[in-house]
Coordinates of C-alpha atoms and ligand atoms in Angstrom, one line a residue:
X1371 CA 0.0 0.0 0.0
X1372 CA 2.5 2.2 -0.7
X1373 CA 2.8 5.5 -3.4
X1374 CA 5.7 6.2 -4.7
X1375 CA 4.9 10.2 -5.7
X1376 CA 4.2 10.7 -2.1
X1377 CA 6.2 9.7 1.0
X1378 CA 4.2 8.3 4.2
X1379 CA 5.2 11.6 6.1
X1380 CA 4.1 13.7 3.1
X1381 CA 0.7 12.1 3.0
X1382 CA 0.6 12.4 6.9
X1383 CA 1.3 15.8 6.6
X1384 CA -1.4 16.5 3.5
X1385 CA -4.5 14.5 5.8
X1386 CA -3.3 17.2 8.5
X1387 CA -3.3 19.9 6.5
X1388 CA -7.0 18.9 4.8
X1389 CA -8.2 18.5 8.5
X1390 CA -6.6 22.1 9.2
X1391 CA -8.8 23.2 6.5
X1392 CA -11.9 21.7 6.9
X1393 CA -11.6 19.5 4.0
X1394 CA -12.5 16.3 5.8
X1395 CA -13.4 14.3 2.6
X1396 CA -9.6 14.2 1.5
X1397 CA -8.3 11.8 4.0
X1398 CA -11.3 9.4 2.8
X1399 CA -10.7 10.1 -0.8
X1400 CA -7.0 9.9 -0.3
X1401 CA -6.7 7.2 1.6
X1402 CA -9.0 5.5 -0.6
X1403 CA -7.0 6.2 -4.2
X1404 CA -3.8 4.7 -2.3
X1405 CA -5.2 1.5 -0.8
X1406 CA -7.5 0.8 -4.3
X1407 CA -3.2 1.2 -6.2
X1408 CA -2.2 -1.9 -4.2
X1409 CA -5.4 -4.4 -5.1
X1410 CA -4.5 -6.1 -8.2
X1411 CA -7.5 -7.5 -10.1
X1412 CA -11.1 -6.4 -10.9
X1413 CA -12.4 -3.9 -8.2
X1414 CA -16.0 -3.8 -7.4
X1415 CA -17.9 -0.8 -5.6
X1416 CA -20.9 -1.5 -3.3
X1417 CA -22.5 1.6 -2.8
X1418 CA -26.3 3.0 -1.8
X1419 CA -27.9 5.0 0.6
X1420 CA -27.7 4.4 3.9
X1421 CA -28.7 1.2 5.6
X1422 CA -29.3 -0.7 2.3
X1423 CA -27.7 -4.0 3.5
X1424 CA -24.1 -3.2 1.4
X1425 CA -22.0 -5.1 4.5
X1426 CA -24.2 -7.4 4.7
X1427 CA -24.6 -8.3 0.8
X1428 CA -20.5 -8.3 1.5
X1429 CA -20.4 -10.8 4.2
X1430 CA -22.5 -13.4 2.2
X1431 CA -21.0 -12.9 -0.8
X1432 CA -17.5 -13.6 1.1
X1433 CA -19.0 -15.9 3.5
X1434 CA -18.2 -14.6 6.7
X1435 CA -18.9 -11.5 9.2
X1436 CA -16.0 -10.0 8.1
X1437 CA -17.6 -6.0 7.2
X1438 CA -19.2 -4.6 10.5
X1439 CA -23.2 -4.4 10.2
X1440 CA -25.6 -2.2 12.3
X1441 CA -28.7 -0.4 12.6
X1442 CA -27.0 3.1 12.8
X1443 CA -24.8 4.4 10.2
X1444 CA -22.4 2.0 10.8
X1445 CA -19.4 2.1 7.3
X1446 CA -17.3 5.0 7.6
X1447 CA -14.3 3.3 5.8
X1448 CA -13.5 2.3 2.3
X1449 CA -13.3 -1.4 2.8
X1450 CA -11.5 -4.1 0.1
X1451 CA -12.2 -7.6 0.9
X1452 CA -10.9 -10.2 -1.6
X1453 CA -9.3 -13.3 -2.0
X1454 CA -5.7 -14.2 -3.1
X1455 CA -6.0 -18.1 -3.0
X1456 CA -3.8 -18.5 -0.4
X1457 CA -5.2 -19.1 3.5
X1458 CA -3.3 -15.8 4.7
X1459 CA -5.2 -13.2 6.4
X1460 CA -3.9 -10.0 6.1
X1461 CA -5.2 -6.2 6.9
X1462 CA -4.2 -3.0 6.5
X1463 CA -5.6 0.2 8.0
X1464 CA -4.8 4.1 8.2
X1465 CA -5.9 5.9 11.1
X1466 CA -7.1 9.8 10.4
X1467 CA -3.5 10.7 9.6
X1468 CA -2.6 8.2 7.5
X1469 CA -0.5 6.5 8.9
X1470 CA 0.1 3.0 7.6
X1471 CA -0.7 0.2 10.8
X1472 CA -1.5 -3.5 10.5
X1473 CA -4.2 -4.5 12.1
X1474 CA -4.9 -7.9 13.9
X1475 CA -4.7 -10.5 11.4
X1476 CA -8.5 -12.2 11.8
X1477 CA -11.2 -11.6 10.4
X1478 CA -13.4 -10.8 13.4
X1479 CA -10.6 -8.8 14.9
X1480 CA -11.0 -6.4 11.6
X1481 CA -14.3 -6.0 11.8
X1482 CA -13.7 -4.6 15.3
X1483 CA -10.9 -2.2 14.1
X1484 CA -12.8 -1.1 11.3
X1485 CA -16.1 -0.4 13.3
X1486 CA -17.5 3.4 13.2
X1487 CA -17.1 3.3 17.3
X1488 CA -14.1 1.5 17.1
X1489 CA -11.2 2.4 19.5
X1490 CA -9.1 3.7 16.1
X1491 CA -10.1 5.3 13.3
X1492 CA -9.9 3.5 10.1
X1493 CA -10.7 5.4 7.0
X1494 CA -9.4 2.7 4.3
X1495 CA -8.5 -0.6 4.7
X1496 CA -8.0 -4.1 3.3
X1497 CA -8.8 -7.4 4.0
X1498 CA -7.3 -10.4 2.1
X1499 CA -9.2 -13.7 3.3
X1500 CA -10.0 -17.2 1.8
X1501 CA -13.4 -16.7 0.6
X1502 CA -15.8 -18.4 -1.7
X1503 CA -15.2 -15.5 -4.0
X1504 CA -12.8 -15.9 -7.3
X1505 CA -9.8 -14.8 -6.9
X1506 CA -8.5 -11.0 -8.2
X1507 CA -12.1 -10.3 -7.0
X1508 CA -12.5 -7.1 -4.9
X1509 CA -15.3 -6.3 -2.8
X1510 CA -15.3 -2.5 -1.7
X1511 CA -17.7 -1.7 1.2
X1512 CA -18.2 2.1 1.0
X1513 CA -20.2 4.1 3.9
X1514 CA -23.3 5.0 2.3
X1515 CA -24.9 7.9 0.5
X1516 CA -27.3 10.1 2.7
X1517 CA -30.8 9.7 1.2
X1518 CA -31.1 14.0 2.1
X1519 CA -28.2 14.4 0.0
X1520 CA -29.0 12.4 -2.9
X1521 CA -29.3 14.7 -6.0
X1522 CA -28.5 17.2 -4.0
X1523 CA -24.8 17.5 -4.4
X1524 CA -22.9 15.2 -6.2
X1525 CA -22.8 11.1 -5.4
X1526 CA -19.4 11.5 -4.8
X1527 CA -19.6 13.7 -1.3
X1528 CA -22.8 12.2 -0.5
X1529 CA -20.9 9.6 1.1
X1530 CA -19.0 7.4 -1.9
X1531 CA -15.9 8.6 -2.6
X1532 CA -16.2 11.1 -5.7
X1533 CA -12.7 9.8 -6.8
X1534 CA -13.7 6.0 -6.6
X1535 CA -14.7 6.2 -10.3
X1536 CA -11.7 6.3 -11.9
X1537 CA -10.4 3.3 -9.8
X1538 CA -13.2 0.8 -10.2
X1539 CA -13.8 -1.8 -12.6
X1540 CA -17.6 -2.1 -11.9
X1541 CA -20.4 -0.4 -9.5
X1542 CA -23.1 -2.7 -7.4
X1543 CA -26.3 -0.7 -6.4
X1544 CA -28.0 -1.8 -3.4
X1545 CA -31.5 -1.3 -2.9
X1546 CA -32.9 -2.6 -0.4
X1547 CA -37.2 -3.1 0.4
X1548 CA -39.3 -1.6 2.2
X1549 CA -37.0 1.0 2.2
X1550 CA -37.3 2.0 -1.3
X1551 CA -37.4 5.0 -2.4
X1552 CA -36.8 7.4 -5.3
X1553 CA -33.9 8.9 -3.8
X1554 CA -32.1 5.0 -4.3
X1555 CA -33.7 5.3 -8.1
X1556 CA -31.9 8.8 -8.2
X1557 CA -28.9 7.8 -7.0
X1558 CA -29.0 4.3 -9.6
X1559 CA -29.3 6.9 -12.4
X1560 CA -26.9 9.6 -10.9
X1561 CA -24.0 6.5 -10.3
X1562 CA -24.9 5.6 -14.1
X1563 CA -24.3 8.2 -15.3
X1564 CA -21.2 9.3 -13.4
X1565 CA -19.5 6.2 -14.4
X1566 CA -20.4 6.0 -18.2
X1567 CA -18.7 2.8 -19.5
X1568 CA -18.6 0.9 -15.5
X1569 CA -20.7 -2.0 -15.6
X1570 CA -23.3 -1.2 -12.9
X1571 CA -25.5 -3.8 -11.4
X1572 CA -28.4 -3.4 -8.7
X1573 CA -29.4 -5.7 -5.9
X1574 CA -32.9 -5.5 -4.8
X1575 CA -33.1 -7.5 -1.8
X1576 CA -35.6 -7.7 0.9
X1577 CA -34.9 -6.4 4.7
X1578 CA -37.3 -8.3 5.9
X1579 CA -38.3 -11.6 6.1
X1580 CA -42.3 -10.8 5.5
X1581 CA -40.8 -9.4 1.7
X1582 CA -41.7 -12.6 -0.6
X1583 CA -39.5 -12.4 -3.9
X1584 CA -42.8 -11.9 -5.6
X1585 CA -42.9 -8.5 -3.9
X1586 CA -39.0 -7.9 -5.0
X1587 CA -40.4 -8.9 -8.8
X1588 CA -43.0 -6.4 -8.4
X1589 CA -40.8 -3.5 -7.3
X1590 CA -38.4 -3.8 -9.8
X1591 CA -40.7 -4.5 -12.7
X1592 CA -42.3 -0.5 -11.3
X1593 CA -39.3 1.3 -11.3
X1594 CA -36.4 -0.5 -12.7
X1595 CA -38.1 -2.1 -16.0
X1596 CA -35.3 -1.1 -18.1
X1597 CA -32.1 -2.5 -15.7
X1598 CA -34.0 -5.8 -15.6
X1599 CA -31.0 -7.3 -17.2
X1600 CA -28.1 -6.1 -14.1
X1601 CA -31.0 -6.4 -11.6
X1602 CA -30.3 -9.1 -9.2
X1603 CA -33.0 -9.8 -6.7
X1604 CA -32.2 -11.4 -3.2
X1605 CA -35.0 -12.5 0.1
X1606 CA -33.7 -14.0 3.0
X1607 CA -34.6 -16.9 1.4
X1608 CA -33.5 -17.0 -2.0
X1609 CA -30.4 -15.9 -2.4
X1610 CA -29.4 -17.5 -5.3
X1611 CA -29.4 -14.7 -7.7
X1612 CA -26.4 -13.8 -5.6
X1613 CA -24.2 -16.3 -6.7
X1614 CA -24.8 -15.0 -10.9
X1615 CA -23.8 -11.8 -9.8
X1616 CA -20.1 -12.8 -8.9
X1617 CA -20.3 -14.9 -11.9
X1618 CA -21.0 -11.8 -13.8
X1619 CA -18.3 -9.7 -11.4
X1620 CA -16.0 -12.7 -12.4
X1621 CA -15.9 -12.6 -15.9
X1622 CA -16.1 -8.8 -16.6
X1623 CA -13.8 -7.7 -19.1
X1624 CA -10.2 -7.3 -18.2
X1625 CA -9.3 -5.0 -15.3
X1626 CA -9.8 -1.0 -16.8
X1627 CA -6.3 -0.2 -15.3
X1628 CA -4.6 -3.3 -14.9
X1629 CA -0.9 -2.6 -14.7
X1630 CA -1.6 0.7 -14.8
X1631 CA -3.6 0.7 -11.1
X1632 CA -0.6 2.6 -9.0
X1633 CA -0.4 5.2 -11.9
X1634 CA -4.1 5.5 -11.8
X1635 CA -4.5 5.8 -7.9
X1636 CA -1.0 8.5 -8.0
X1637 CA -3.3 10.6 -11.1
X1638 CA -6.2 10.4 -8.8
X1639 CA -4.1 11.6 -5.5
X1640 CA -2.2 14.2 -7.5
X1641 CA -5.4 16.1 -8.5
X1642 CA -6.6 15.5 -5.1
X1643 CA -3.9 17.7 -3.8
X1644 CA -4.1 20.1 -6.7
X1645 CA -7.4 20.4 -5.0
X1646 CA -5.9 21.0 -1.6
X1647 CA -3.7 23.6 -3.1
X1648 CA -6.1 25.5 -4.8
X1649 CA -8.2 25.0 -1.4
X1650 CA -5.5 26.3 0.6
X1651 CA -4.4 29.8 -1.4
X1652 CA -8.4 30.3 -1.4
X1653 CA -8.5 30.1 2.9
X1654 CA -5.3 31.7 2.8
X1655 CA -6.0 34.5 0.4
X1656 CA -9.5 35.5 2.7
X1657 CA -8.3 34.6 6.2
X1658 CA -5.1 33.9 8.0
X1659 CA -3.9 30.4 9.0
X1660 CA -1.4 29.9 11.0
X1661 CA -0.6 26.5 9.6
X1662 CA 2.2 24.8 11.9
X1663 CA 5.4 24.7 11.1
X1664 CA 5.6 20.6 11.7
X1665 CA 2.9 20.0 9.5
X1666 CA 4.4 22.9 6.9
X1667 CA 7.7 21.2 6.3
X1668 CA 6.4 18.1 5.8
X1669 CA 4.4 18.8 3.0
X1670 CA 5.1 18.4 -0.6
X1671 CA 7.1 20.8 -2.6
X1672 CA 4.0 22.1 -4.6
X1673 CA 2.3 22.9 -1.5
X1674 CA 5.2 24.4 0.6
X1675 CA 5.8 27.0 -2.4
X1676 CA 1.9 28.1 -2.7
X1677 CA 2.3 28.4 1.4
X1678 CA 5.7 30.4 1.3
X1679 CA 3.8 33.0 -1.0
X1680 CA 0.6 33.1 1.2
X1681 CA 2.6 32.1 4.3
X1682 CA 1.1 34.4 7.5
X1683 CA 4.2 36.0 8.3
X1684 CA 4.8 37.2 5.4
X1685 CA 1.1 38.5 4.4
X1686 CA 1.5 40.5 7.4
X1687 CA 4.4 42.1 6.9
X1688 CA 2.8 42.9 3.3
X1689 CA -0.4 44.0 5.6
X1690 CA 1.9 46.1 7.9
X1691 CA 3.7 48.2 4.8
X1692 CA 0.6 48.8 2.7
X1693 CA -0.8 49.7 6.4
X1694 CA 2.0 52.4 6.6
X1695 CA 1.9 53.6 3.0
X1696 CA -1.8 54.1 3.4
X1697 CA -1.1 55.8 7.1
X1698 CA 1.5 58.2 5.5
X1699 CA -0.9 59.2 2.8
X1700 CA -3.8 60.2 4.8
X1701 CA -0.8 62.2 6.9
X1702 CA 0.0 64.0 3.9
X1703 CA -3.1 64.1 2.5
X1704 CA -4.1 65.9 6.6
X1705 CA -1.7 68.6 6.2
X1706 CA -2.3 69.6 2.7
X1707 CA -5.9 69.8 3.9
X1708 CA -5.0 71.6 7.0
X1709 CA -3.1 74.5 5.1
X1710 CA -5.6 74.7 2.5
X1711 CA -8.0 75.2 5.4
X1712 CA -5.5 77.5 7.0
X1713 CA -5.3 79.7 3.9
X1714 CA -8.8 79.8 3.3
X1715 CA -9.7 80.5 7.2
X1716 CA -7.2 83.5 6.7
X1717 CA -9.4 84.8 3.6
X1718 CA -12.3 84.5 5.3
X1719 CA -10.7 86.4 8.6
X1720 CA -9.5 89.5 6.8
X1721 CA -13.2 89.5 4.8
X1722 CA -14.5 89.9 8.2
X1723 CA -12.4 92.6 9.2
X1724 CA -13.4 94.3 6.0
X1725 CA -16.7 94.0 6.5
X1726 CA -16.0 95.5 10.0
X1727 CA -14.2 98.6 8.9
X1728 CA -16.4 99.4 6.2
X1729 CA -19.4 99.2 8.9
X1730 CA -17.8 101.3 11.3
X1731 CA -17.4 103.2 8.4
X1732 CA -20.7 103.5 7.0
X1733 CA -21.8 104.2 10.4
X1734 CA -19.8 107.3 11.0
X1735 CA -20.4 108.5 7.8
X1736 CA -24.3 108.6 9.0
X1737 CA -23.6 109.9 12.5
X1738 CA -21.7 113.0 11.2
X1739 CA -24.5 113.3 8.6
X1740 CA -26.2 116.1 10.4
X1741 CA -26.2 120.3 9.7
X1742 CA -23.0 121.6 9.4
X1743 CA -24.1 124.5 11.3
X1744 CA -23.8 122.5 14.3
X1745 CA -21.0 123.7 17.1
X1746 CA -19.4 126.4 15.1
X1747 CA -22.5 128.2 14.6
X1748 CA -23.5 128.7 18.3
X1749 CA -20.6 129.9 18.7
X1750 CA -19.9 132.3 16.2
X1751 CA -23.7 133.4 17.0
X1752 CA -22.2 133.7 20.5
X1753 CA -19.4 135.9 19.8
X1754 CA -21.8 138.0 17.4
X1755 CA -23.2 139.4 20.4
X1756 CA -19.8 141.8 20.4
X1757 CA -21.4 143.5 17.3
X1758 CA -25.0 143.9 19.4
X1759 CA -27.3 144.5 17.8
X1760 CA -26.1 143.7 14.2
X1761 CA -23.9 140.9 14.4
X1762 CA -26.4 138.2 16.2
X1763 CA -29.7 139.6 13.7
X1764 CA -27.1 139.2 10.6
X1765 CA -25.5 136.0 11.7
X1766 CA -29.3 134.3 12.4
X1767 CA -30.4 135.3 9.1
X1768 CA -27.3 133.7 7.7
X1769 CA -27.6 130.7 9.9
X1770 CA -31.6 130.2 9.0
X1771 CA -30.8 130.1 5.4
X1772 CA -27.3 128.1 5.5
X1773 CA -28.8 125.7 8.0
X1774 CA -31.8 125.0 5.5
X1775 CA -29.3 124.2 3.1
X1776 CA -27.8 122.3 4.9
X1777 CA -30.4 120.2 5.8
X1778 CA -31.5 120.0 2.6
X1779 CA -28.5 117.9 1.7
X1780 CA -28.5 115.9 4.9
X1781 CA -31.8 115.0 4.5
X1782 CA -30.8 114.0 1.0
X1783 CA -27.9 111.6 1.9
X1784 CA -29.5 110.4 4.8
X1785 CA -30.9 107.3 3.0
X1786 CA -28.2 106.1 0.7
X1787 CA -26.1 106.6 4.1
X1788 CA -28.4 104.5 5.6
X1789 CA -28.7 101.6 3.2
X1790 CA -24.7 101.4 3.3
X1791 CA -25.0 100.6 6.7
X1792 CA -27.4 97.7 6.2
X1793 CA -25.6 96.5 3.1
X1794 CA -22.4 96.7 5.4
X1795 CA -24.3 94.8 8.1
X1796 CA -25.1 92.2 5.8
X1797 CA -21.9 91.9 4.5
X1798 CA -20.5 91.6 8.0
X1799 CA -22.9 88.8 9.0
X1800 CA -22.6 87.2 6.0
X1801 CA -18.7 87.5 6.1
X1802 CA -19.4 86.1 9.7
X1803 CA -21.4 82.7 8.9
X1804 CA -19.0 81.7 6.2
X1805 CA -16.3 82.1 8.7
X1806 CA -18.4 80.0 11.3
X1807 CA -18.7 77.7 8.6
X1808 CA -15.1 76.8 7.1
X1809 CA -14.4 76.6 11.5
X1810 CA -16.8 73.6 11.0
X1811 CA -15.2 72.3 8.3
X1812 CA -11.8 72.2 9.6
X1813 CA -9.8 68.7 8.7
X1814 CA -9.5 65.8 11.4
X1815 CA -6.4 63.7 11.6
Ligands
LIG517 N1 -33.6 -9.4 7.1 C1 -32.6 -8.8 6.5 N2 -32.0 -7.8 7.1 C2 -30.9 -7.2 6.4 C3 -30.5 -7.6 5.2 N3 -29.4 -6.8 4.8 C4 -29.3 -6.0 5.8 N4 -30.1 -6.2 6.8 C5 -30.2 -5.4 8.0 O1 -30.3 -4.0 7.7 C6 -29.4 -3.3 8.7 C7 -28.4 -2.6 7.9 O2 -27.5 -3.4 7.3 P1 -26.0 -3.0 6.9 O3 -25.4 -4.1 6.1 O4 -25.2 -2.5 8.0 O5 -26.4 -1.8 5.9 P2 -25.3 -0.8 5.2 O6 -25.9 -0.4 3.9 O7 -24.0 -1.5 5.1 O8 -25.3 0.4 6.2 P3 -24.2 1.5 6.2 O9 -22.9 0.9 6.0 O10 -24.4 2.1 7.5 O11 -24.6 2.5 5.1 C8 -28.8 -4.4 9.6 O12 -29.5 -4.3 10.8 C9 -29.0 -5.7 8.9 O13 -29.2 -6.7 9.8 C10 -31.1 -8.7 4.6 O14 -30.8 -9.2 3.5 N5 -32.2 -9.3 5.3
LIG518 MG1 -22.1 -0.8 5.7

């Protein structure tokens, strides 16, 4: 069981890294490709939906409880059982990491190891036993399909392996009554057609005793009329049809891959890794993983490159540079602000003080708009009073028809005086708000 683009510690490392990522259907599919490289001979697939009777169709047709059986989802592993000719028992497992181990060489001891609550996990493993079936015959017991699931996403992640395909010779459906259902008619049809050119064959049998073969005829005669010819039908009493199927498993065409089976299985892992790569620079391009440095140097070359250019350390450091280039901006960017902001405030000052002066202005202007007469003419009437009587009667004539004059024109600028000092006003408070404004506007760091 051994692949010779991949060492043990390399695969170890990949299962850690899938797990790391969530990927937890690698280390089935992986393990899976390797252990289907080392099984010379026609490989057979025995897949369905859940708790179809696929161990239990194994154990008869091998003739011994060798695939555990249960009333809870009980196959989690991708189980080979076949027969070499000779009377030697052998097994092989991988626990979650991969890592090769032999397990105990009977057959009841392997149906412990390989059990769902077994004390180690098993996700692939082999069993090469005497058995009534011919020999370069392989049996693979796959954990079954989720009837929810079925159609829903592919056959391969509804339990089968998705990569099993390309390493099988032939496909065995398993439907079992009462139980079913169209999803197992979906998932015939969906397994047809995935594997174009695999042999497939269906077993209806009956899980339970009270099923005559009548009923099985009946069944498949409703809803499997045109795979009549690879329908096998199987009651707890008639289980001959059984024994054509391995005659028709026997003399299937050559193996597809034949010599080629370890070439096959290494085509199958590579693009399973090429999925893990891409995988990995997607995670690793939207969040960062610290993935550890045991598991990191382990891994192959491919994968060690595609982490060196997304590796943490050195995203941040990218992070921490673009973080300062961006920082040094927005300081630059501040201070260019701030002097703009400076300048304008300036303008807007110095409008302000314009608008005061001319106010003050304007409003002087009004204040001394009043006779000239004023001061100087009470007083120079005043001193008049030397020339008594003449001066003070000439001077008040003179002042009654100056100061009317006067007056006159007073009265006449009064207005346009007047306006000045509103349009001043306005200009002032106008002046103000945009001042009071821009002091809003003023640019934050
Ligand atoms: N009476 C009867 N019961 C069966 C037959 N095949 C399976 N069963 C019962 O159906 C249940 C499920 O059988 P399994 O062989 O574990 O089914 P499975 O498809 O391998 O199940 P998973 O591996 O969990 O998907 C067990 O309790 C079996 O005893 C059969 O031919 N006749
Ligand atoms: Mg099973």
């Amino acid at each position: 069981m051994s692949n010779e683009r991949y060492s043990r510690s390399e695969t170890t490392a990949l299962c850690e890294l899938a797990s790391l990522l969530g990927k937890s259907d690698f280390v089935l599919e992986y393990a899976s490709a390797l252990l289907l490289a080392s099984l010379a001979g026609r490989r057979v697939a025995v897949v369905g939906i859940v708790k179809r009777g696929k161990s239990t169709l194994i154990n008869v047709l091998i003739g011994a409880e060798v695939t555990p059986v249960g009333m809870l989802p009980e196959t989690a592993a991708v189980l080979a059982f076949g027969t070499s000719g000779t009377e030697r028992i052998s097994a092989h497992g991988f626990d979650e990491s991969l890592r090769r181990r032999a397990l105990p060489g009977s057959a009841r001891r392997f149906r412990g190891s390989v059990k769902r609550e077994g004390r180690r996990k098993i996700v692939a493993g082999v069993l090469d036993c005497k058995s009534p079936l011919p020999p370069g015959l392989w049996l693979i017991d796959t954990p079954g399909s989720m009837e929810s699931e079925v159609g829903k996403r592919s056959v391969g992640v509804s339990g089968v392996p998705k990569s099993l395909g390309q390493l099988i010779d032939a496909v065995v459906v398993v439907v079992g009554i009462p139980g079913f259902s169209s999803s197992d008619l979906k998932l015939t049809r969906e397994i047809q057609q995935l594997h174009i050119g695999i042999p497939t064959f269906v077993v209806v049998k009956a899980l339970d005793s009270s099923v005559s073969m009548s009923d099985l005829v009946e069944y498949s005669k409703l809803y499997l009329g045109d795979l009549s010819a690879v329908t096998f039908l199987q009651t707890d009493d008639d289980q001959s049809a059984l024994g054509l199927l391995v005659d028709r498993l026997a003399s299937l065409p050559n193996p597809r891959h034949g010599q080629d089976a370890a070439r096959t299985s290494d085509g199958v892992c590579q693009s399973l890794v090429d999925d893990l790569e891409t995988c990995m620079v997607e995670q690793l391009r939207n969040r960062l993983i610290m993935v550890p440095r045991g598991i990191r140097r382990r891994l192959p070359e491919q994968l060690r490159t595609a982490l060196k250019a997304n590796n943490p350390r050195s995203l941040r450091k990218k992070e921490k540079t673009l973080r300062k280039a961006a920082e040094s901006k927005a300081r630059l960017e501040y201070r260019a602000g701030l002097k703009k902001w400076k300048d304008q405030e300036s303008v807007l000052k110095s409008a302000v003080y314009n608008a005061e002066q001319e106010l003050k202005h304007s409003k002087v202007a009004l204040k001394k708009n009043v006779p000239l007469l004023g001061c100087s003419y009470w007083v120079i009437f005043a001193l008049s009073f030397i020339l008594f009587p003449v001066g003070p009667v000439v001077w008040a004539i003179y002042g009654f028809l100056k100061e009317t004059d006067l007056e006159k024109e007073s009265e006449a600028r009064a207005p346009s005086l007047e306006s000045k000092v509103t349009r001043s006003e306005n200009v002032l408070r106008d002046a103000i708000a945009r001042l009071e404004n821009h002091k809003t506007r003023r640019p934050l760091k």
